[in-house]
XYZ file of C-alpha atoms in Angstrom:
519
model
C -40.272 -27.660 -61.766
C -36.489 -27.969 -61.825
C -34.920 -28.234 -58.379
C -32.791 -25.231 -57.506
C -34.485 -23.007 -60.080
C -35.311 -20.445 -57.454
C -32.901 -19.039 -54.895
C -33.951 -19.698 -51.287
C -35.297 -16.609 -49.567
C -35.393 -15.499 -45.947
C -38.601 -14.743 -44.094
C -38.313 -11.111 -45.230
C -38.541 -12.190 -48.844
C -35.079 -10.863 -49.771
C -32.572 -13.161 -51.489
C -29.907 -14.573 -49.215
C -27.204 -12.934 -51.378
C -28.685 -9.506 -50.612
C -28.813 -10.294 -46.899
C -25.209 -11.482 -46.972
C -24.182 -8.290 -48.791
C -25.908 -6.124 -46.188
C -24.223 -8.124 -43.424
C -20.821 -7.634 -45.056
C -21.382 -3.897 -45.386
C -22.353 -3.619 -41.712
C -19.340 -5.691 -40.678
C -17.094 -3.568 -42.905
C -18.446 -0.416 -41.286
C -17.979 -1.746 -37.755
C -14.414 -2.953 -38.387
C -13.264 0.235 -40.057
C -15.041 2.488 -37.558
C -13.260 0.692 -34.738
C -9.987 0.879 -36.678
C -10.330 4.619 -37.334
C -11.131 5.221 -33.663
C -7.986 3.307 -32.649
C -5.862 5.195 -35.184
C -7.100 8.588 -33.998
C -6.522 7.664 -30.355
C -2.983 6.416 -31.039
C -2.234 9.499 -33.135
C -3.479 11.810 -30.373
C -1.030 10.355 -27.835
C 1.784 9.911 -30.363
C 2.065 6.130 -29.934
C 3.241 5.136 -33.400
C 3.720 1.482 -32.522
C 0.038 1.102 -31.620
C -0.867 3.236 -34.650
C 0.963 0.859 -37.001
C -0.511 -2.239 -35.361
C -4.085 -0.924 -35.574
C -3.556 0.056 -39.224
C -2.222 -3.403 -40.143
C -4.952 -5.153 -38.129
C -7.672 -3.127 -39.881
C -6.261 -3.836 -43.331
C -5.884 -7.541 -42.497
C -9.479 -7.736 -41.191
C -10.810 -6.050 -44.342
C -8.912 -8.460 -46.564
C -9.794 -11.610 -44.597
C -13.495 -10.923 -44.114
C -14.124 -9.704 -47.658
C -12.041 -12.217 -49.528
C -13.296 -15.645 -50.583
C -9.789 -17.117 -50.593
C -9.145 -17.275 -46.845
C -12.095 -19.029 -45.197
C -10.139 -20.306 -42.183
C -8.774 -16.828 -41.517
C -12.252 -15.593 -40.649
C -12.150 -17.765 -37.541
C -8.436 -17.520 -36.752
C -7.918 -13.751 -37.086
C -9.760 -12.650 -33.888
C -7.852 -15.167 -31.788
C -4.574 -14.209 -33.427
C -5.128 -10.507 -32.731
C -6.035 -11.184 -29.100
C -2.937 -13.389 -28.774
C -0.727 -10.600 -30.104
C -2.282 -7.944 -27.868
C -2.761 -9.821 -24.590
C 0.155 -12.276 -24.704
C 2.925 -11.418 -27.155
C 2.858 -7.681 -26.481
C 2.729 -8.142 -22.708
C 5.638 -10.584 -22.749
C 7.633 -8.274 -25.013
C 6.872 -5.245 -22.834
C 7.782 -7.148 -19.649
C 11.095 -8.379 -21.056
C 11.909 -4.891 -22.345
C 11.161 -3.330 -18.943
C 13.339 -5.968 -17.233
C 16.443 -4.337 -18.724
C 15.563 -0.854 -17.444
C 15.256 0.867 -14.079
C 11.659 1.967 -14.697
C 9.728 2.525 -11.466
C 9.008 5.224 -8.904
C 11.352 8.118 -9.633
C 12.216 6.721 -13.079
C 8.974 7.079 -15.046
C 10.058 9.880 -17.404
C 12.543 10.130 -20.216
C 15.563 12.334 -19.573
C 14.354 15.584 -21.270
C 11.049 15.498 -19.399
C 12.790 14.648 -16.103
C 15.126 17.611 -16.587
C 12.203 19.902 -17.388
C 10.402 18.727 -14.267
C 13.482 19.217 -12.066
C 13.898 22.790 -13.265
C 10.190 23.484 -12.798
C 9.991 22.202 -9.219
C 13.224 23.996 -8.321
C 11.592 27.362 -8.897
C 11.083 29.251 -5.624
C 9.323 32.533 -4.964
C 11.521 35.593 -5.276
C 11.782 37.197 -1.795
C 9.680 40.349 -1.387
C 8.285 39.995 -4.916
C 4.860 41.589 -5.516
C 1.695 39.526 -5.691
C -0.302 39.415 -8.898
C -4.059 39.052 -9.164
C -4.618 35.948 -11.286
C -7.458 34.582 -13.383
C -7.042 31.306 -15.264
C -8.566 31.388 -18.742
C -8.728 28.918 -21.586
C -8.710 29.525 -25.328
C -10.426 27.672 -28.132
C -7.800 24.903 -28.072
C -8.424 24.170 -24.377
C -4.966 25.180 -23.097
C -4.769 27.110 -19.833
C -3.342 30.616 -19.710
C -2.813 33.216 -16.978
C -4.601 36.580 -17.090
C -2.587 38.611 -14.555
C -3.052 42.054 -13.027
C 0.111 43.514 -11.450
C 0.068 45.888 -8.428
C 0.062 48.897 -10.792
C -3.061 47.634 -12.602
C -1.356 46.552 -15.848
C -2.878 43.435 -17.407
C -0.955 40.680 -19.190
C -2.088 37.469 -20.845
C 0.653 34.873 -20.666
C 3.165 37.686 -20.235
C 1.922 39.790 -23.168
C 0.317 43.185 -22.383
C -3.451 43.398 -23.020
C -5.272 46.725 -23.324
C -8.473 45.905 -25.219
C -11.352 43.554 -24.501
C -10.531 43.309 -20.771
C -13.272 43.127 -18.144
C -12.368 44.354 -14.646
C -14.128 44.160 -11.306
C -14.591 47.001 -8.808
C -11.045 46.562 -7.455
C -9.492 46.879 -10.909
C -8.644 43.193 -11.222
C -8.995 41.774 -14.735
C -11.608 39.032 -14.593
C -12.114 38.210 -18.286
C -10.775 38.941 -21.767
C -12.459 38.673 -25.138
C -11.980 35.336 -26.924
C -11.215 33.398 -23.730
C -13.344 31.597 -21.157
C -12.669 32.271 -17.488
C -12.386 29.133 -15.356
C -14.640 28.990 -12.312
C -13.737 27.432 -8.976
C -15.153 24.016 -9.908
C -12.986 24.028 -13.071
C -9.879 24.947 -11.076
C -10.571 22.090 -8.681
C -10.718 19.457 -11.422
C -7.623 20.826 -13.213
C -5.518 21.861 -10.234
C -2.418 19.949 -11.364
C -2.454 21.772 -14.707
C -2.907 25.087 -12.896
C 0.029 24.344 -10.613
C 2.207 23.509 -13.633
C 1.447 26.804 -15.393
C 4.576 28.889 -15.867
C 4.822 32.234 -17.681
C 8.440 33.314 -18.361
C 9.048 37.019 -17.646
C 12.689 37.294 -18.720
C 15.229 38.263 -16.080
C 12.513 38.722 -13.467
C 11.860 34.987 -13.423
C 8.529 33.294 -14.136
C 4.985 33.968 -13.068
C 3.513 31.020 -11.146
C 0.318 30.337 -9.191
C -0.678 27.699 -6.701
C -4.350 28.489 -6.230
C -5.404 30.131 -9.505
C -6.202 33.377 -7.635
C -2.857 34.955 -6.736
C 0.448 34.744 -8.564
C 4.068 35.381 -7.678
C 7.452 35.682 -9.334
C 9.639 32.575 -9.047
C 13.204 31.784 -10.056
C 14.876 28.383 -10.370
C 17.330 27.321 -7.688
C 19.030 24.975 -10.174
C 20.997 26.045 -13.235
C 21.410 23.637 -16.138
C 24.645 23.394 -18.122
C 23.690 21.618 -21.346
C 27.315 21.184 -22.526
C 28.450 19.446 -19.305
C 25.000 17.955 -18.587
C 25.062 19.176 -14.996
C 22.687 20.928 -12.620
C 24.164 23.458 -10.201
C 22.479 24.614 -7.009
C 22.490 28.404 -7.329
C 22.651 28.976 -3.563
C 25.208 26.364 -2.458
C 27.121 25.783 -5.681
C 26.718 21.998 -5.383
C 27.006 20.322 -8.803
C 24.877 17.358 -9.805
C 26.039 15.309 -12.781
C 23.979 12.968 -14.954
C 24.809 9.339 -14.115
C 24.080 5.927 -15.571
C 21.802 5.234 -12.600
C 19.212 7.596 -14.063
C 19.764 10.447 -11.581
C 21.616 13.708 -11.351
C 24.088 12.805 -8.598
C 26.410 15.036 -6.526
C 29.908 14.063 -5.425
C 28.637 13.276 -1.907
C 26.167 10.709 -3.296
C 22.980 12.763 -2.960
C 20.717 12.816 -5.990
C 17.834 14.823 -7.389
C 14.427 13.276 -7.970
C 12.732 12.471 -10.207
C 15.208 10.578 -12.345
C 14.688 9.068 -15.765
C 14.386 5.636 -17.322
C 17.780 4.173 -18.144
C 18.896 0.897 -19.714
C 20.667 -1.105 -17.004
C 21.378 -4.269 -19.001
C 21.403 -7.371 -16.805
C 21.679 -5.298 -13.634
C 18.205 -6.258 -12.400
C 18.955 -9.964 -12.854
C 22.369 -9.701 -11.200
C 20.922 -7.732 -8.289
C 19.152 -10.827 -6.982
C 22.523 -12.506 -6.353
C 24.760 -9.488 -5.699
C 22.580 -7.502 -3.283
C 23.588 -8.971 0.070
C 20.493 -7.596 1.807
C 18.135 -9.129 -0.731
C 19.928 -12.428 -1.367
C 18.926 -14.148 1.893
C 15.203 -13.277 1.774
C 15.099 -14.109 -1.949
C 16.582 -17.571 -1.386
C 14.040 -18.165 1.398
C 11.146 -17.159 -0.860
C 12.587 -19.168 -3.760
C 12.813 -22.389 -1.709
C 9.349 -21.919 -0.183
C 7.850 -21.391 -3.647
C 9.103 -24.800 -4.794
C 8.042 -26.452 -1.533
C 4.573 -24.880 -1.658
C 3.988 -25.874 -5.291
C 5.279 -29.432 -4.809
C 3.400 -30.117 -1.555
C 0.208 -28.605 -2.962
C 0.311 -30.978 -5.920
C 1.197 -34.011 -3.773
C -1.450 -33.363 -1.095
C -4.205 -32.410 -3.535
C -3.484 -35.396 -5.771
C -3.286 -37.817 -2.842
C -6.591 -36.692 -1.298
C -8.296 -36.497 -4.687
C -7.107 -39.975 -5.641
C -8.085 -41.434 -2.270
C -11.619 -40.054 -2.553
C -11.887 -41.132 -6.188
C -10.887 -44.693 -5.275
C -13.358 -44.736 -2.382
C -16.235 -43.605 -4.602
C -15.332 -45.704 -7.621
C -16.993 -48.877 -6.381
C -19.938 -49.919 -8.581
C -23.282 -50.159 -6.822
C -22.291 -47.891 -3.943
C -25.388 -46.190 -2.561
C -25.473 -42.381 -2.747
C -22.298 -42.276 -4.806
C -23.506 -39.443 -7.030
C -24.580 -37.394 -4.019
C -21.167 -37.797 -2.388
C -19.434 -36.808 -5.614
C -21.584 -33.693 -5.931
C -20.806 -32.638 -2.358
C -17.077 -33.102 -2.868
C -17.107 -30.824 -5.911
C -18.812 -27.956 -4.043
C -15.545 -26.269 -2.876
C -14.471 -26.157 -6.533
C -17.689 -24.334 -7.473
C -17.104 -21.466 -5.018
C -14.764 -18.656 -6.229
C -11.335 -19.276 -4.761
C -10.865 -15.775 -3.366
C -14.153 -16.046 -1.436
C -13.120 -19.375 0.068
C -9.716 -17.916 0.958
C -11.345 -14.969 2.743
C -13.643 -17.318 4.690
C -10.660 -19.395 5.772
C -8.819 -16.247 6.829
C -11.674 -15.410 9.171
C -11.886 -18.972 10.493
C -8.152 -19.012 11.280
C -8.152 -15.630 13.018
C -6.142 -15.930 16.234
C -8.608 -14.018 18.415
C -12.062 -14.435 16.900
C -11.655 -17.340 14.472
C -14.007 -20.332 14.412
C -11.119 -22.799 14.647
C -9.670 -21.346 17.863
C -12.904 -20.291 19.543
C -15.158 -23.244 18.688
C -13.119 -26.237 17.578
C -10.243 -25.690 20.052
C -12.322 -24.301 22.920
C -10.917 -20.766 23.012
C -7.268 -21.592 22.274
C -4.849 -18.844 21.201
C -3.104 -20.501 18.263
C -1.414 -17.970 15.898
C -2.368 -19.741 12.679
C -1.538 -16.754 10.475
C 1.062 -14.984 12.627
C 3.622 -17.717 13.226
C 5.911 -18.398 10.204
C 5.560 -22.197 10.267
C 1.886 -22.266 11.192
C 1.173 -19.712 8.467
C 2.840 -21.965 5.899
C 0.787 -24.907 7.117
C -2.368 -22.769 6.964
C -1.902 -21.763 3.334
C -1.226 -25.401 2.425
C -4.432 -26.403 4.220
C -6.483 -23.730 2.437
C -4.948 -24.688 -0.903
C -5.797 -28.330 -0.198
C -9.426 -27.351 0.357
C -9.446 -25.392 -2.904
C -7.549 -27.939 -5.004
C -8.624 -31.444 -4.031
C -11.997 -31.316 -5.890
C -10.176 -30.747 -9.193
C -7.891 -33.701 -8.556
C -10.892 -35.770 -7.475
C -12.615 -35.096 -10.805
C -9.449 -35.838 -12.783
C -8.746 -39.089 -10.940
C -12.361 -40.211 -11.208
C -12.273 -39.832 -14.970
C -8.887 -41.538 -15.230
C -9.999 -44.488 -13.097
C -13.086 -45.029 -15.216
C -10.898 -45.036 -18.332
C -8.805 -48.009 -17.119
C -9.938 -51.149 -19.019
C -11.959 -53.503 -16.818
C -10.115 -56.476 -18.387
C -6.929 -55.465 -16.575
C -8.689 -55.412 -13.212
C -10.211 -58.835 -13.858
C -6.836 -60.248 -14.949
C -5.216 -58.941 -11.746
C -7.879 -60.650 -9.619
C -7.416 -63.925 -11.481
C -3.624 -63.736 -10.923
C -4.242 -63.321 -7.197
C -2.836 -59.806 -6.862
C -3.484 -58.097 -3.534
C -5.246 -54.742 -3.376
C -1.915 -52.965 -2.851
C -0.218 -54.826 -5.724
C -3.183 -54.090 -7.966
C -2.963 -50.376 -7.116
C 0.824 -50.113 -7.389
C 1.313 -52.250 -10.519
C -1.771 -51.416 -12.584
C -3.947 -48.574 -11.285
C -1.291 -45.984 -10.391
C 0.919 -46.351 -13.515
C -2.049 -46.171 -15.868
C -3.486 -43.301 -13.853
C -0.221 -41.329 -14.122
C -0.123 -41.743 -17.898
C -3.290 -39.677 -18.253
C -2.860 -37.336 -15.262
C 0.884 -36.523 -15.445
C 0.409 -33.561 -17.849
C -2.298 -32.212 -15.546
C -0.020 -32.595 -12.528
C 2.653 -30.585 -14.345
C 0.076 -27.902 -15.127
C -1.040 -27.946 -11.479
C 2.574 -27.441 -10.357
C 2.944 -24.463 -12.699
C -0.351 -23.041 -11.416
C 0.621 -23.393 -7.763
C 4.074 -21.995 -8.476
C 2.235 -18.755 -9.304
C -0.723 -19.199 -6.933
C -1.090 -15.570 -5.965
C -4.704 -15.796 -4.773
C -4.191 -18.046 -1.745
C -1.153 -16.154 -0.474
C -2.625 -12.701 -0.986
C -6.035 -13.356 0.584
C -5.017 -15.700 3.427
C -1.757 -14.290 4.838
C -0.856 -11.371 2.568
C 2.595 -12.959 2.435
C 3.123 -12.510 6.172
C 4.349 -12.736 8.787
C 6.991 -10.251 7.673
C 10.693 -11.000 7.412
C 12.400 -8.201 9.383
C 15.752 -8.697 7.657
C 14.379 -8.088 4.161
C 15.113 -4.677 2.561
C 11.653 -4.738 0.993
C 8.314 -5.840 2.411
C 8.506 -9.636 2.305
C 6.915 -12.321 4.433
C 7.443 -15.946 5.369
C 4.666 -17.199 3.083
C 5.431 -14.982 0.085
C 5.890 -16.775 -3.221
C 7.976 -15.394 -6.055
C 4.817 -14.092 -7.718
C 3.649 -12.226 -4.592
C 7.182 -10.872 -4.212
C 6.914 -9.535 -7.759
C 3.574 -7.951 -6.892
C 5.039 -6.192 -3.854
C 7.993 -4.935 -5.870
C 5.723 -3.542 -8.574
C 2.684 -2.362 -6.617
C 3.530 -2.683 -2.933
C 3.571 1.025 -2.072
C 6.361 3.594 -2.097
C 9.549 2.721 -3.972
C 7.881 0.569 -6.617
C 10.453 -1.033 -8.909
C 8.728 -2.131 -12.104
C 11.965 -2.925 -13.922
C 13.184 -5.215 -11.149
C 9.724 -6.825 -10.893
C 9.744 -7.441 -14.660
C 13.125 -9.149 -14.359
C 11.717 -11.377 -11.607
C 8.716 -12.198 -13.816
C 11.027 -13.212 -16.644
C 12.964 -15.461 -14.266
C 9.742 -17.104 -13.059
C 8.716 -17.724 -16.664
C 12.038 -19.421 -17.438
C 11.849 -21.582 -14.301
C 8.276 -22.720 -14.934
C 8.979 -23.332 -18.628
C 12.045 -25.443 -17.817
C 10.200 -27.524 -15.224
C 7.231 -28.010 -17.544
C 9.475 -29.073 -20.447
C 11.306 -31.565 -18.223
C 8.033 -32.921 -16.839
C 6.472 -33.334 -20.262
C 9.547 -35.195 -21.497
C 9.268 -37.578 -18.552
C 5.557 -37.946 -19.299
C 6.309 -39.093 -22.839
C 8.681 -41.722 -21.434
C 5.913 -42.890 -19.112
C 3.470 -43.134 -22.003
C 5.945 -45.185 -24.043
C 6.489 -47.547 -21.100
C 2.799 -48.292 -20.475
C 1.407 -47.928 -23.992
């Protein structure tokens, strides 16, 4: 029998080509189903950028996975798509936001901000009658007001209704044909939509409700002049003009909130240096960030190297056990270790004060300098096992011939370390030290879980502490409570990226010089 005369078959008995075809069809269905779902979702919210990306990604996936010309693309496309979504898009969005004032009070575009200002300015007309209200919803799901006025007339969204109305014993309209009446549980889950309902009634004002049961007539206290782009307080006559700051501002400096998102150019970047209240605390945080990153790398590397040298002696008993024990802190999640250390360093109940120091009252986390030392200590505990592993591998990679030659030449232990071991060790570990510096420059975990950035700096215009790094400062600007400034935080993030990139580029260039020297 001629070899290869029969096609190999799977256990099911079907030819492999048939199985491959079925697999391709299933993959095609999954890819396009996911693509259609993404397109419909983007279309529903009107996000045309996402719509275009999903469409192109779906077409590209269909072409790559069902074409025999691009074999490598089958493996590269998923990673490329994830890179675009989770890296490129995020960087682009962050840089774009850095040139705007987006944040609390500036989340809307100008038309929506104006609409919201006019809506919230509406106040109940004095002595206006109360309406009996029922909230109903049509087939499209939108909410509408079924109102009964004091005379018993019924309107649906301001239009009179005479047929298909169901009333209760008091004469209140409770339902209308073609609409579903919302019950109390429905009103509770959609209370914001109910509060936003507004039915214009001409010169009388607008019908509003706050509880979905009773309604009242309301009129705006602000009047909009579209030609001059101003808002005028009807009662006081105060005029608010649209400004480049993203607010309607009066001549006395007061403004109306919410504002709108506005392009501020390099204003967020310049604010770091021009805002006199922020400049001092920022410089303090900036310097501490460099000090923290540098000392963390130096201490972790020194302890890791010392332990690696101590356990690198051949024939040492229990060496593998010691190495395993030293790696244990690296195996525990860093945030858990940080929380344990926070409890141990507690001033009143901590293990360090109560047990090791016999009931001392040392403010490890409440004194600015002790807090800085505490976070360095915790970071040393978290980081030295990594450096120990790196140094152990680098030491074992040094050729034994060099060590033997140094002994023959009569070099002392210090000369051997300084002239041979350390230079060769740095050749292989220098890139990792640069990466460790970049990591510690943005080491949010230790700061957040150990000190929370504290103790606070009273002179800072925002919530900042003595141990805050630039990255934790960014977090507090973006998510630290009231007055969140996402645009300013994005500008700070961009600055951190530039700083870390510049330091990494410089370090890698120096690393290449080191490699050329000892190669």
